[in-house]
Amino acid sequence: MGALSHIRVLDLSRVLAGPWCTQNLADLGADVIKVERPKIGDDTRHWGPPFVKDANGQDTEESAYFICINRNKRSITVDISKPEGQNIIRELVAESDVVVENYKVGDLVKYGLDYASLKQIKPNLIYCSITGFGQSGPYAHRPGYDFIIQGMGGFMSVTGEADDFEGASPQKAGVAICDIFTGMYATTAILAAVVHRDHTGEGQYIDMSLLDTQIAVMANVSSAYLTSKEVPKRWGNASPIIVPYQTFPTSDGWIIVGAGNDGQFRHFVTAGGEAHLADNPLYLTNPQRVLHRKQLIPLLEQMTRKKTKGEWIALLEQANVPCGPINNFKEVFENEQVIHRGVQIEVPHPTTGHMKLVASPMRLSKTPTEVRMAPPTLGQHTHEILHERLKLDPKAIDELRNKGII
């Protein structure tokens, strides 16, 4: 039994931030019902290729994007634009602890599914709204997209090669970090609200904003600006305050070297056969190396190109110099530590036979996470949920289906 096995979650969200949050809750044991549009479902069901292949090697309707954020959930299809569909949602809310939604500000009011309406049904309801800019302010009604928020929230201004590098430009992250971080913060906020409810009996409203989150996770970069009023700039893979602390080319790939002190720098260049660099007055201390990085880095790159990625990792690990490879995803999932930790898992699935997923990184000794269900097919549990939660008989369910409500 998971830590949240007593919690029921109604998930009205789609795409990434909301589903990432509810998957966390589901991994921890919560019973999560994912509400989707009839026939269409969550937008990410169609975001591909790639799609999971069946036993015959043919594409299914299960996109790689959808399956990474929707395991351990049950799917029900409901048309919330129709009164009968709205009634189904209200009845499910009465049986739920938490609602998560990421509609535009005010959109659910017209359906009577906003917090003010639903708390009349469930006074101790915990209701979490996720939007691009929050529920108030001049941007509240704008749609929010991760890529745009990465730019607006400052992330892209410090990501990418430095301005003096040929072809330099701001860059987004390789994954939708703002959506993911917002989902993580939403998870934390919901858990705090659950604890508060358990102590006081009170529910509450949670207002999550992608822009708020993006600025918050800039951490020391935001703090540096507020402290100094100096606008941070892009440094590529280098550090503005430590040298060498960056990527280096090898004869067959790239490595990361993080020589955080003078001793580690000496061990680094000694391992590469260039010990004299550590005795050069220009590079003797870290402040000197920062000052003369333009002269030093090309010399280090000449040195690192003489060995393979594997040779460098072995040498630097032996010399206690912080380092690591830059792996592609084939190398990631073939890594011995990744294999040992069981990061890749395989679960049975009703249409594909089996499905490969990434395990939850949350490792709890008493209430471990578990994959109880593969990501659901569209509406897979509609009949089950309506019968179990709302006590509807097969005839009533068929009538709803014939009307296009479910």
Short mmCIF file of N, CA and C in Angstrom, two decimals, residues 157-259:
data_model
loop_
_atom_site.label_atom_id
_atom_site.label_comp_id
_atom_site.label_asym_id
_atom_site.label_seq_id
_atom_site.Cartn_x
_atom_site.Cartn_y
_atom_site.Cartn_z
N SER A 157 18.09 33.18 -21.32
CA SER A 157 19.09 34.24 -21.36
C SER A 157 20.43 33.79 -20.80
N VAL A 158 20.42 32.69 -20.03
CA VAL A 158 21.68 32.19 -19.48
C VAL A 158 22.01 30.79 -20.00
N THR A 159 21.29 30.34 -21.03
CA THR A 159 21.50 29.00 -21.58
C THR A 159 21.88 29.13 -23.06
N GLY A 160 23.00 28.50 -23.41
CA GLY A 160 23.53 28.60 -24.77
C GLY A 160 24.95 29.12 -24.71
N GLU A 161 25.65 29.05 -25.85
CA GLU A 161 27.04 29.50 -25.88
C GLU A 161 27.14 31.00 -25.60
N ALA A 162 28.28 31.43 -25.07
CA ALA A 162 28.52 32.83 -24.76
C ALA A 162 28.47 33.67 -26.03
N ASP A 163 28.19 34.94 -25.85
CA ASP A 163 28.01 35.84 -26.99
C ASP A 163 29.22 35.92 -27.91
N ASP A 164 30.43 35.71 -27.36
CA ASP A 164 31.62 35.81 -28.20
C ASP A 164 31.94 34.52 -28.94
N PHE A 165 31.05 33.53 -28.82
CA PHE A 165 31.22 32.25 -29.51
C PHE A 165 30.49 32.32 -30.85
N GLU A 166 31.13 31.87 -31.92
CA GLU A 166 30.53 31.95 -33.25
C GLU A 166 29.20 31.18 -33.30
N GLY A 167 28.18 31.86 -33.79
CA GLY A 167 26.87 31.24 -33.91
C GLY A 167 26.09 31.17 -32.61
N ALA A 168 26.56 31.87 -31.58
CA ALA A 168 25.90 31.82 -30.27
C ALA A 168 24.49 32.38 -30.32
N SER A 169 23.59 31.76 -29.55
CA SER A 169 22.22 32.26 -29.44
C SER A 169 21.60 31.67 -28.19
N PRO A 170 20.54 32.29 -27.67
CA PRO A 170 19.84 31.69 -26.53
C PRO A 170 19.28 30.32 -26.91
N GLN A 171 19.25 29.41 -25.94
CA GLN A 171 18.76 28.05 -26.20
C GLN A 171 17.76 27.63 -25.13
N LYS A 172 16.77 26.87 -25.54
CA LYS A 172 15.87 26.25 -24.57
C LYS A 172 16.50 24.95 -24.07
N ALA A 173 15.96 24.41 -23.01
CA ALA A 173 16.41 23.11 -22.52
C ALA A 173 15.92 22.01 -23.47
N GLY A 174 16.57 20.86 -23.41
CA GLY A 174 16.20 19.74 -24.28
C GLY A 174 14.93 19.03 -23.86
N VAL A 175 14.39 19.39 -22.71
CA VAL A 175 13.13 18.83 -22.22
C VAL A 175 12.35 19.99 -21.62
N ALA A 176 11.03 19.86 -21.50
CA ALA A 176 10.17 20.95 -21.04
C ALA A 176 10.31 21.15 -19.53
N ILE A 177 11.43 21.74 -19.13
CA ILE A 177 11.76 21.82 -17.70
C ILE A 177 10.76 22.64 -16.90
N CYS A 178 10.19 23.68 -17.51
CA CYS A 178 9.26 24.52 -16.75
C CYS A 178 7.98 23.75 -16.42
N ASP A 179 7.46 23.01 -17.40
CA ASP A 179 6.29 22.15 -17.14
C ASP A 179 6.61 21.13 -16.05
N ILE A 180 7.76 20.50 -16.17
CA ILE A 180 8.11 19.43 -15.22
C ILE A 180 8.30 19.98 -13.81
N PHE A 181 9.02 21.10 -13.69
CA PHE A 181 9.21 21.70 -12.37
C PHE A 181 7.88 22.17 -11.79
N THR A 182 7.00 22.70 -12.62
CA THR A 182 5.70 23.14 -12.12
C THR A 182 4.91 21.94 -11.61
N GLY A 183 5.00 20.82 -12.33
CA GLY A 183 4.35 19.59 -11.87
C GLY A 183 4.91 19.12 -10.54
N MET A 184 6.23 19.26 -10.38
CA MET A 184 6.85 18.84 -9.12
C MET A 184 6.42 19.76 -7.96
N TYR A 185 6.43 21.08 -8.21
CA TYR A 185 5.98 22.01 -7.16
C TYR A 185 4.50 21.78 -6.83
N ALA A 186 3.70 21.51 -7.85
CA ALA A 186 2.28 21.23 -7.61
C ALA A 186 2.11 20.00 -6.73
N THR A 187 2.93 18.97 -6.99
CA THR A 187 2.88 17.77 -6.16
C THR A 187 3.16 18.11 -4.70
N THR A 188 4.20 18.89 -4.48
CA THR A 188 4.58 19.28 -3.11
C THR A 188 3.47 20.08 -2.45
N ALA A 189 2.89 21.04 -3.20
CA ALA A 189 1.83 21.86 -2.64
C ALA A 189 0.60 21.03 -2.27
N ILE A 190 0.26 20.07 -3.12
CA ILE A 190 -0.89 19.20 -2.83
C ILE A 190 -0.64 18.37 -1.59
N LEU A 191 0.57 17.83 -1.45
CA LEU A 191 0.88 17.03 -0.26
C LEU A 191 0.80 17.89 1.00
N ALA A 192 1.27 19.14 0.92
CA ALA A 192 1.15 20.04 2.07
C ALA A 192 -0.31 20.31 2.40
N ALA A 193 -1.14 20.48 1.36
CA ALA A 193 -2.56 20.73 1.58
C ALA A 193 -3.25 19.50 2.19
N VAL A 194 -2.81 18.31 1.80
CA VAL A 194 -3.37 17.08 2.38
C VAL A 194 -3.04 17.02 3.88
N VAL A 195 -1.80 17.34 4.23
CA VAL A 195 -1.42 17.33 5.65
C VAL A 195 -2.25 18.36 6.42
N HIS A 196 -2.41 19.55 5.85
CA HIS A 196 -3.21 20.59 6.51
C HIS A 196 -4.66 20.13 6.69
N ARG A 197 -5.21 19.52 5.65
CA ARG A 197 -6.59 19.03 5.74
C ARG A 197 -6.72 17.96 6.82
N ASP A 198 -5.72 17.07 6.89
CA ASP A 198 -5.78 16.00 7.88
C ASP A 198 -5.74 16.54 9.31
N HIS A 199 -5.07 17.70 9.49
CA HIS A 199 -4.97 18.30 10.83
C HIS A 199 -6.17 19.17 11.17
N THR A 200 -6.73 19.84 10.15
CA THR A 200 -7.77 20.85 10.42
C THR A 200 -9.12 20.54 9.81
N GLY A 201 -9.16 19.65 8.82
CA GLY A 201 -10.40 19.38 8.10
C GLY A 201 -10.67 20.36 6.98
N GLU A 202 -9.77 21.31 6.76
CA GLU A 202 -9.97 22.33 5.75
C GLU A 202 -9.34 21.95 4.41
N GLY A 203 -10.08 22.16 3.34
CA GLY A 203 -9.50 22.08 2.01
C GLY A 203 -8.92 23.43 1.63
N GLN A 204 -8.39 23.54 0.42
CA GLN A 204 -7.88 24.84 -0.02
C GLN A 204 -7.63 24.85 -1.52
N TYR A 205 -7.38 26.06 -2.02
CA TYR A 205 -7.13 26.28 -3.44
C TYR A 205 -5.64 26.51 -3.65
N ILE A 206 -5.08 25.88 -4.70
CA ILE A 206 -3.66 26.01 -5.03
C ILE A 206 -3.55 26.64 -6.42
N ASP A 207 -2.84 27.74 -6.51
CA ASP A 207 -2.67 28.50 -7.75
C ASP A 207 -1.22 28.36 -8.21
N MET A 208 -0.98 27.50 -9.20
CA MET A 208 0.37 27.25 -9.71
C MET A 208 0.57 27.95 -11.05
N SER A 209 1.70 28.64 -11.18
CA SER A 209 2.02 29.38 -12.39
C SER A 209 3.36 28.92 -12.96
N LEU A 210 3.37 28.66 -14.27
CA LEU A 210 4.63 28.28 -14.91
C LEU A 210 5.67 29.39 -14.81
N LEU A 211 5.25 30.64 -14.98
CA LEU A 211 6.21 31.74 -14.92
C LEU A 211 6.79 31.88 -13.52
N ASP A 212 5.95 31.79 -12.48
CA ASP A 212 6.46 31.84 -11.11
C ASP A 212 7.50 30.75 -10.89
N THR A 213 7.17 29.56 -11.38
CA THR A 213 8.06 28.42 -11.17
C THR A 213 9.38 28.61 -11.90
N GLN A 214 9.33 29.05 -13.16
CA GLN A 214 10.56 29.20 -13.93
C GLN A 214 11.52 30.18 -13.25
N ILE A 215 10.99 31.28 -12.74
CA ILE A 215 11.84 32.25 -12.05
C ILE A 215 12.39 31.65 -10.75
N ALA A 216 11.56 30.91 -10.03
CA ALA A 216 11.99 30.32 -8.76
C ALA A 216 13.14 29.34 -8.96
N VAL A 217 13.06 28.51 -10.01
CA VAL A 217 14.08 27.48 -10.17
C VAL A 217 15.37 28.02 -10.79
N MET A 218 15.41 29.31 -11.10
CA MET A 218 16.68 29.91 -11.52
C MET A 218 17.63 30.07 -10.34
N ALA A 219 17.11 29.87 -9.14
CA ALA A 219 17.92 29.71 -7.92
C ALA A 219 19.00 30.78 -7.78
N ASN A 220 20.27 30.35 -7.80
CA ASN A 220 21.37 31.28 -7.57
C ASN A 220 21.49 32.34 -8.65
N VAL A 221 20.99 32.06 -9.86
CA VAL A 221 21.05 33.05 -10.93
C VAL A 221 20.12 34.22 -10.62
N SER A 222 18.88 33.91 -10.22
CA SER A 222 17.97 34.97 -9.80
C SER A 222 18.53 35.73 -8.60
N SER A 223 19.06 34.96 -7.65
CA SER A 223 19.62 35.58 -6.44
C SER A 223 20.80 36.48 -6.76
N ALA A 224 21.65 36.06 -7.70
CA ALA A 224 22.81 36.87 -8.07
C ALA A 224 22.37 38.21 -8.63
N TYR A 225 21.33 38.20 -9.46
CA TYR A 225 20.85 39.46 -10.02
C TYR A 225 20.27 40.36 -8.92
N LEU A 226 19.43 39.79 -8.04
CA LEU A 226 18.82 40.60 -6.99
C LEU A 226 19.87 41.16 -6.04
N THR A 227 20.96 40.43 -5.88
CA THR A 227 22.02 40.87 -4.97
C THR A 227 22.91 41.94 -5.60
N SER A 228 23.25 41.75 -6.87
CA SER A 228 24.24 42.62 -7.50
C SER A 228 23.67 43.61 -8.50
N LYS A 229 22.46 43.33 -9.00
CA LYS A 229 21.84 44.08 -10.10
C LYS A 229 22.61 43.95 -11.41
N GLU A 230 23.57 43.02 -11.47
CA GLU A 230 24.26 42.72 -12.72
C GLU A 230 23.48 41.65 -13.46
N VAL A 231 23.20 41.89 -14.74
CA VAL A 231 22.39 40.96 -15.52
C VAL A 231 23.24 39.74 -15.89
N PRO A 232 22.85 38.53 -15.44
CA PRO A 232 23.62 37.32 -15.78
C PRO A 232 23.63 37.09 -17.29
N LYS A 233 24.68 36.45 -17.77
CA LYS A 233 24.80 36.19 -19.20
C LYS A 233 25.04 34.71 -19.44
N ARG A 234 25.07 34.36 -20.72
CA ARG A 234 25.30 32.97 -21.10
C ARG A 234 26.79 32.62 -21.02
N TRP A 235 27.05 31.42 -20.53
CA TRP A 235 28.42 30.92 -20.45
C TRP A 235 28.57 29.58 -21.16
N GLY A 236 27.53 29.14 -21.86
CA GLY A 236 27.62 27.83 -22.50
C GLY A 236 27.75 26.75 -21.45
N ASN A 237 28.70 25.84 -21.64
CA ASN A 237 28.93 24.77 -20.68
C ASN A 237 30.00 25.11 -19.65
N ALA A 238 30.45 26.37 -19.66
CA ALA A 238 31.49 26.79 -18.73
C ALA A 238 30.88 27.43 -17.50
N SER A 239 31.73 27.58 -16.47
CA SER A 239 31.32 28.26 -15.24
C SER A 239 31.93 29.66 -15.22
N PRO A 240 31.19 30.66 -14.76
CA PRO A 240 31.77 32.00 -14.69
C PRO A 240 32.78 32.16 -13.57
N ILE A 241 32.80 31.25 -12.61
CA ILE A 241 33.64 31.44 -11.42
C ILE A 241 34.63 30.31 -11.15
N ILE A 242 34.57 29.21 -11.92
CA ILE A 242 35.50 28.10 -11.74
C ILE A 242 36.08 27.71 -13.09
N VAL A 243 37.38 27.54 -13.18
CA VAL A 243 38.05 27.09 -14.40
C VAL A 243 39.13 26.06 -14.02
N PRO A 244 39.11 24.86 -14.67
CA PRO A 244 38.18 24.41 -15.70
C PRO A 244 36.97 23.70 -15.09
N TYR A 245 35.82 24.09 -15.50
CA TYR A 245 34.57 23.49 -15.05
C TYR A 245 33.62 23.54 -16.24
N GLN A 246 33.80 22.56 -17.17
CA GLN A 246 33.06 22.63 -18.43
C GLN A 246 33.21 21.33 -19.21
N THR A 247 32.69 21.33 -20.43
CA THR A 247 32.85 20.17 -21.31
C THR A 247 34.16 20.30 -22.09
N PHE A 248 34.72 19.12 -22.43
CA PHE A 248 35.94 19.08 -23.24
C PHE A 248 35.80 17.99 -24.30
N PRO A 249 36.33 18.26 -25.50
CA PRO A 249 36.29 17.25 -26.56
C PRO A 249 37.36 16.19 -26.34
N THR A 250 37.02 14.94 -26.66
CA THR A 250 38.01 13.87 -26.66
C THR A 250 38.12 13.35 -28.10
N SER A 251 38.87 12.30 -28.29
CA SER A 251 39.04 11.78 -29.65
C SER A 251 37.79 11.10 -30.17
N ASP A 252 36.84 10.76 -29.27
CA ASP A 252 35.63 10.07 -29.73
C ASP A 252 34.35 10.54 -29.06
N GLY A 253 34.36 11.74 -28.52
CA GLY A 253 33.16 12.24 -27.85
C GLY A 253 33.50 13.39 -26.93
N TRP A 254 32.65 13.56 -25.91
CA TRP A 254 32.82 14.68 -24.99
C TRP A 254 32.81 14.18 -23.55
N ILE A 255 33.51 14.91 -22.69
CA ILE A 255 33.47 14.64 -21.25
C ILE A 255 33.22 15.95 -20.52
N ILE A 256 32.82 15.81 -19.27
CA ILE A 256 32.67 16.96 -18.37
C ILE A 256 33.79 16.87 -17.34
N VAL A 257 34.48 17.96 -17.13
CA VAL A 257 35.51 18.03 -16.09
C VAL A 257 35.15 19.17 -15.14
N GLY A 258 35.13 18.86 -13.86
CA GLY A 258 34.82 19.88 -12.85
C GLY A 258 35.94 19.98 -11.84
N ALA A 259 37.02 20.67 -12.22
CA ALA A 259 38.16 20.83 -11.31
C ALA A 259 37.87 22.00 -10.38
#
